[in-house]
Amino acid sequence: MATPHINAQAGDFAETVLMPGDPLRAKMIAETFLEDAKLVTTVRNVFGYTGTYQGKRLSVMAHGMGIPSASIYTTELIKDYGVKNIIRIGSCGAVTPDIKLRELFVAMGASTDSKVNRMRFNDHDYAAIADYGLLRTVVDTAEEQGKPVTVGNVFSADLFYGVQPNMLEVLDKMQVKVIEMELAGIYSVAAQYGARAVGILTVSDIIPTGEATSAEERQTTFRDMMEVALAAAVK
Ligand code: HPA
């Protein structure tokens, strides 16, 4: 079997898939953290791997950038390959300096300027939310590991460049403290096709000040996030 965007065989994916945005990051995760990782899909160089972690089968595959790309991959994984749990591991920009660089942010809900959920929901406002069980597992795991996390609403923006300056004020006022680009799509795809999803993000930049993590800091925070994601994935 294959789908338009995944050329894996039936059964090639584990029930749980960790999803970074970047295909090379998926490759690095598979090579660094999984045992017996096997490359299962290569279409468009969006690599997907399945191996084991602490004896449990686990997959990792990139979802690309933005809601359209992430929606395509998550839909095919869930609908055609029987994936049950999606854990996005990504980065986000903070809308206020109250949120600190390198902090872990777990997305309980995802607001958006994308129209995808209105298209799904008779033009009404759908509350795209994480699966509660997965969210709880991720937050408990971070606490066990002594890593502080903020849990809250994120903004899944369609534009990386050109977010209106007053939008940052609106987001801050409405307690939406970070911006990323996929979760409002991923959460609603999971709901639509009957899977569970959660997003774990590291704060890579503070949008109003332009402050950003260094390459070295990104490595450390990435490792912190991976330790939480991997432990939560096999619980
Ligand atoms: N905007 C959207 N997505 C992001 C950002 C941002 O500033 N930083 C990291 N991911």
CSV table of C-alpha atoms and ligand atoms in Angstrom, one decimal:
chain,number,residue,atom,x,y,z
A,1,MET,CA,0.0,0.0,0.0
A,2,ALA,CA,0.9,3.7,-0.2
A,3,THR,CA,-0.8,7.0,0.1
A,4,PRO,CA,-0.1,10.1,-2.1
A,5,HIS,CA,2.5,11.3,0.5
A,6,ILE,CA,3.7,8.2,2.3
A,7,ASN,CA,5.2,5.1,0.7
A,8,ALA,CA,5.3,2.8,3.8
A,9,GLN,CA,3.7,-0.6,3.9
A,10,ALA,CA,0.7,-1.4,6.1
A,11,GLY,CA,1.8,-2.0,9.6
A,12,ASP,CA,5.1,0.0,9.2
A,13,PHE,CA,4.1,2.7,11.7
A,14,ALA,CA,3.9,2.2,15.4
A,15,GLU,CA,0.7,3.3,17.2
A,16,THR,CA,2.5,6.4,18.4
A,17,VAL,CA,4.4,8.8,16.1
A,18,LEU,CA,6.6,11.6,17.3
A,19,MET,CA,6.5,14.5,14.8
A,20,PRO,CA,9.0,17.3,14.4
A,21,GLY,CA,8.6,19.7,11.6
A,22,ASP,CA,11.9,19.0,10.0
A,23,PRO,CA,12.7,15.7,8.1
A,24,LEU,CA,16.4,15.9,9.1
A,25,ARG,CA,15.4,16.2,12.7
A,26,ALA,CA,13.2,13.1,12.4
A,27,LYS,CA,16.3,11.3,11.0
A,28,MET,CA,18.4,12.5,13.8
A,29,ILE,CA,15.8,11.4,16.4
A,30,ALA,CA,15.6,8.0,14.9
A,31,GLU,CA,19.4,7.6,14.8
A,32,THR,CA,20.0,9.0,18.2
A,33,PHE,CA,17.1,7.7,20.3
A,34,LEU,CA,15.5,4.7,18.6
A,35,GLU,CA,16.8,1.1,18.5
A,36,ASP,CA,16.7,-0.8,15.2
A,37,ALA,CA,15.2,2.2,13.5
A,38,LYS,CA,14.1,1.4,10.0
A,39,LEU,CA,13.3,4.0,7.3
A,40,VAL,CA,9.7,3.4,6.3
A,41,THR,CA,8.8,6.3,4.0
A,42,THR,CA,10.8,8.7,1.8
A,43,VAL,CA,8.2,10.6,-0.4
A,44,ARG,CA,9.4,14.2,-0.8
A,45,ASN,CA,12.3,13.4,1.6
A,46,VAL,CA,9.8,13.6,4.4
A,47,PHE,CA,11.5,10.7,6.2
A,48,GLY,CA,9.6,8.4,8.6
A,49,TYR,CA,11.2,5.8,10.8
A,50,THR,CA,10.0,3.0,13.1
A,51,GLY,CA,12.1,1.4,15.8
A,52,THR,CA,11.8,0.8,19.5
A,53,TYR,CA,12.4,2.9,22.6
A,54,GLN,CA,12.7,1.1,25.9
A,55,GLY,CA,11.4,-2.0,24.2
A,56,LYS,CA,8.3,-0.4,22.8
A,57,ARG,CA,7.6,0.2,19.1
A,58,LEU,CA,7.8,3.9,18.3
A,59,SER,CA,7.8,5.9,15.0
A,60,VAL,CA,9.1,9.3,14.1
A,61,MET,CA,8.2,11.3,11.0
A,62,ALA,CA,8.3,15.0,10.0
A,63,HIS,CA,5.1,16.9,9.4
A,64,GLY,CA,6.6,19.8,7.5
A,65,MET,CA,5.7,23.4,8.0
A,66,GLY,CA,2.2,24.8,8.4
A,67,ILE,CA,-1.3,23.5,8.9
A,68,PRO,CA,-1.8,22.2,5.3
A,69,SER,CA,1.4,20.1,5.4
A,70,ALA,CA,0.9,18.8,8.9
A,71,SER,CA,-2.8,18.0,8.1
A,72,ILE,CA,-1.8,15.9,5.1
A,73,TYR,CA,0.7,13.7,7.0
A,74,THR,CA,-1.4,13.3,10.1
A,75,THR,CA,-4.5,12.4,8.2
A,76,GLU,CA,-2.8,9.7,6.2
A,77,LEU,CA,-1.0,8.3,9.2
A,78,ILE,CA,-4.2,8.1,11.2
A,79,LYS,CA,-6.7,7.1,8.4
A,80,ASP,CA,-4.5,4.9,6.3
A,81,TYR,CA,-1.8,3.6,8.7
A,82,GLY,CA,-3.8,3.2,11.8
A,83,VAL,CA,-1.7,5.6,14.0
A,84,LYS,CA,-3.4,6.3,17.3
A,85,ASN,CA,-1.2,8.9,19.0
A,86,ILE,CA,0.5,11.9,17.5
A,87,ILE,CA,3.0,13.8,19.6
A,88,ARG,CA,4.2,17.0,17.9
A,89,ILE,CA,7.6,18.2,19.1
A,90,GLY,CA,8.4,21.7,17.9
A,91,SER,CA,9.3,25.2,18.6
A,92,CYS,CA,7.3,28.3,19.2
A,93,GLY,CA,7.7,32.1,19.5
A,94,ALA,CA,6.6,33.8,22.7
A,95,VAL,CA,4.3,36.8,22.3
A,96,THR,CA,5.5,38.4,25.5
A,97,PRO,CA,8.8,38.5,27.4
A,98,ASP,CA,6.8,37.0,30.4
A,99,ILE,CA,7.5,33.6,28.7
A,100,LYS,CA,11.1,32.7,28.9
A,101,LEU,CA,13.4,31.4,26.2
A,102,ARG,CA,14.0,27.6,26.4
A,103,GLU,CA,10.8,27.0,28.4
A,104,LEU,CA,8.7,24.0,27.6
A,105,PHE,CA,5.2,24.8,26.6
A,106,VAL,CA,2.5,22.2,26.3
A,107,ALA,CA,-0.4,23.1,24.1
A,108,MET,CA,-3.7,22.5,25.8
A,109,GLY,CA,-5.6,24.2,23.0
A,110,ALA,CA,-4.8,25.8,19.7
A,111,SER,CA,-6.4,29.0,18.4
A,112,THR,CA,-5.8,30.0,14.8
A,113,ASP,CA,-6.2,32.4,11.9
A,114,SER,CA,-6.5,29.5,9.5
A,115,LYS,CA,-10.0,28.7,8.2
A,116,VAL,CA,-9.6,24.9,8.3
A,117,ASN,CA,-11.6,24.3,11.4
A,118,ARG,CA,-14.4,26.6,10.1
A,119,MET,CA,-14.4,24.5,7.0
A,120,ARG,CA,-14.9,21.4,9.1
A,121,PHE,CA,-17.3,22.9,11.6
A,122,ASN,CA,-20.1,24.6,9.6
A,123,ASP,CA,-18.3,27.9,9.8
A,124,HIS,CA,-18.5,27.9,13.6
A,125,ASP,CA,-15.5,28.2,16.0
A,126,TYR,CA,-14.1,24.8,16.9
A,127,ALA,CA,-12.0,24.5,20.0
A,128,ALA,CA,-9.0,22.5,18.9
A,129,ILE,CA,-7.7,20.8,22.0
A,130,ALA,CA,-5.1,18.3,23.0
A,131,ASP,CA,-6.2,14.8,24.1
A,132,TYR,CA,-6.5,15.1,27.8
A,133,GLY,CA,-4.9,11.8,28.6
A,134,LEU,CA,-1.8,12.5,26.5
A,135,LEU,CA,-1.6,16.0,27.8
A,136,ARG,CA,-1.7,14.7,31.3
A,137,THR,CA,0.9,12.1,30.6
A,138,VAL,CA,3.2,14.7,29.1
A,139,VAL,CA,2.8,17.2,32.0
A,140,ASP,CA,3.3,14.4,34.6
A,141,THR,CA,6.4,13.2,32.8
A,142,ALA,CA,7.9,16.7,32.7
A,143,GLU,CA,7.2,17.1,36.4
A,144,GLU,CA,8.8,13.8,37.2
A,145,GLN,CA,11.9,14.9,35.3
A,146,GLY,CA,11.9,18.2,37.2
A,147,LYS,CA,11.3,20.3,34.1
A,148,PRO,CA,9.1,23.3,34.4
A,149,VAL,CA,6.3,23.5,31.8
A,150,THR,CA,3.7,26.0,31.0
A,151,VAL,CA,0.4,24.6,29.8
A,152,GLY,CA,-1.9,26.8,27.7
A,153,ASN,CA,-3.5,28.0,24.5
A,154,VAL,CA,-1.2,28.5,21.5
A,155,PHE,CA,-1.8,30.4,18.3
A,156,SER,CA,-1.3,28.4,15.1
A,157,ALA,CA,-0.5,31.1,12.6
A,158,ASP,CA,-0.7,30.8,8.8
A,159,LEU,CA,1.8,33.6,8.3
A,160,PHE,CA,5.3,33.3,9.7
A,161,TYR,CA,6.2,36.7,8.3
A,162,GLY,CA,3.9,39.6,8.7
A,163,VAL,CA,2.0,38.9,11.9
A,164,GLN,CA,0.2,42.2,12.7
A,165,PRO,CA,1.9,44.0,15.6
A,166,ASN,CA,-1.5,44.5,17.3
A,167,MET,CA,-2.1,40.7,17.1
A,168,LEU,CA,0.6,40.2,19.7
A,169,GLU,CA,-1.3,42.4,22.1
A,170,VAL,CA,-4.6,40.6,21.4
A,171,LEU,CA,-3.0,37.2,22.0
A,172,ASP,CA,-1.3,38.4,25.2
A,173,LYS,CA,-4.5,39.8,26.5
A,174,MET,CA,-6.4,36.6,25.7
A,175,GLN,CA,-3.8,34.5,27.5
A,176,VAL,CA,-2.4,33.0,24.2
A,177,LYS,CA,1.2,33.3,25.0
A,178,VAL,CA,3.0,31.5,22.1
A,179,ILE,CA,2.8,31.2,18.3
A,180,GLU,CA,3.5,28.1,16.2
A,181,MET,CA,2.1,26.9,12.9
A,182,GLU,CA,0.5,23.5,13.1
A,183,LEU,CA,-1.4,22.4,16.2
A,184,ALA,CA,-4.8,23.8,15.3
A,185,GLY,CA,-4.7,21.6,12.3
A,186,ILE,CA,-3.2,18.5,14.0
A,187,TYR,CA,-5.7,18.6,16.9
A,188,SER,CA,-8.7,18.8,14.6
A,189,VAL,CA,-7.4,16.1,12.3
A,190,ALA,CA,-6.9,13.8,15.3
A,191,ALA,CA,-10.5,14.6,16.4
A,192,GLN,CA,-11.9,14.1,12.9
A,193,TYR,CA,-10.3,10.7,12.4
A,194,GLY,CA,-10.4,9.4,16.0
A,195,ALA,CA,-6.8,9.6,17.2
A,196,ARG,CA,-5.2,11.4,20.1
A,197,ALA,CA,-2.7,14.3,19.8
A,198,VAL,CA,-0.6,16.6,21.9
A,199,GLY,CA,2.0,19.2,21.1
A,200,ILE,CA,5.2,19.9,23.2
A,201,LEU,CA,7.0,23.1,22.2
A,202,THR,CA,10.2,24.8,23.2
A,203,VAL,CA,10.3,28.6,23.2
A,204,SER,CA,12.9,29.5,20.5
A,205,ASP,CA,12.3,33.2,20.3
A,206,ILE,CA,10.6,36.1,22.0
A,207,ILE,CA,8.8,37.8,19.1
A,208,PRO,CA,8.5,41.4,20.4
A,209,THR,CA,12.2,41.7,21.5
A,210,GLY,CA,13.7,39.5,18.8
A,211,GLU,CA,15.6,37.5,21.4
A,212,ALA,CA,16.4,34.0,20.2
A,213,THR,CA,18.1,30.9,21.5
A,214,SER,CA,21.6,30.2,20.3
A,215,ALA,CA,22.4,27.0,18.3
A,216,GLU,CA,23.9,25.5,21.5
A,217,GLU,CA,20.9,26.4,23.6
A,218,ARG,CA,18.6,24.9,21.0
A,219,GLN,CA,20.5,21.6,21.3
A,220,THR,CA,20.0,21.5,25.1
A,221,THR,CA,16.4,22.5,25.0
A,222,PHE,CA,15.7,20.0,22.2
A,223,ARG,CA,17.2,17.2,24.4
A,224,ASP,CA,15.0,18.3,27.4
A,225,MET,CA,12.0,18.2,25.2
A,226,MET,CA,13.0,14.8,23.7
A,227,GLU,CA,13.4,13.3,27.1
A,228,VAL,CA,9.9,14.3,28.0
A,229,ALA,CA,8.4,13.2,24.6
A,230,LEU,CA,10.1,9.8,24.6
A,231,ALA,CA,9.2,8.9,28.2
A,232,ALA,CA,5.6,10.0,27.7
A,233,ALA,CA,5.3,8.2,24.3
A,234,VAL,CA,6.1,4.8,25.9
A,235,LYS,CA,4.0,5.2,29.1
B,1,HPA,N1,6.1,32.2,14.6
B,1,HPA,C1,5.6,31.0,14.2
B,1,HPA,N2,6.1,29.9,14.4
B,1,HPA,C2,7.2,29.8,15.2
B,1,HPA,C3,7.8,31.0,15.6
B,1,HPA,C4,7.2,32.2,15.3
B,1,HPA,O1,7.7,33.3,15.7
B,1,HPA,N3,8.9,30.7,16.3
B,1,HPA,C5,9.0,29.3,16.3
B,1,HPA,N4,8.0,28.8,15.6
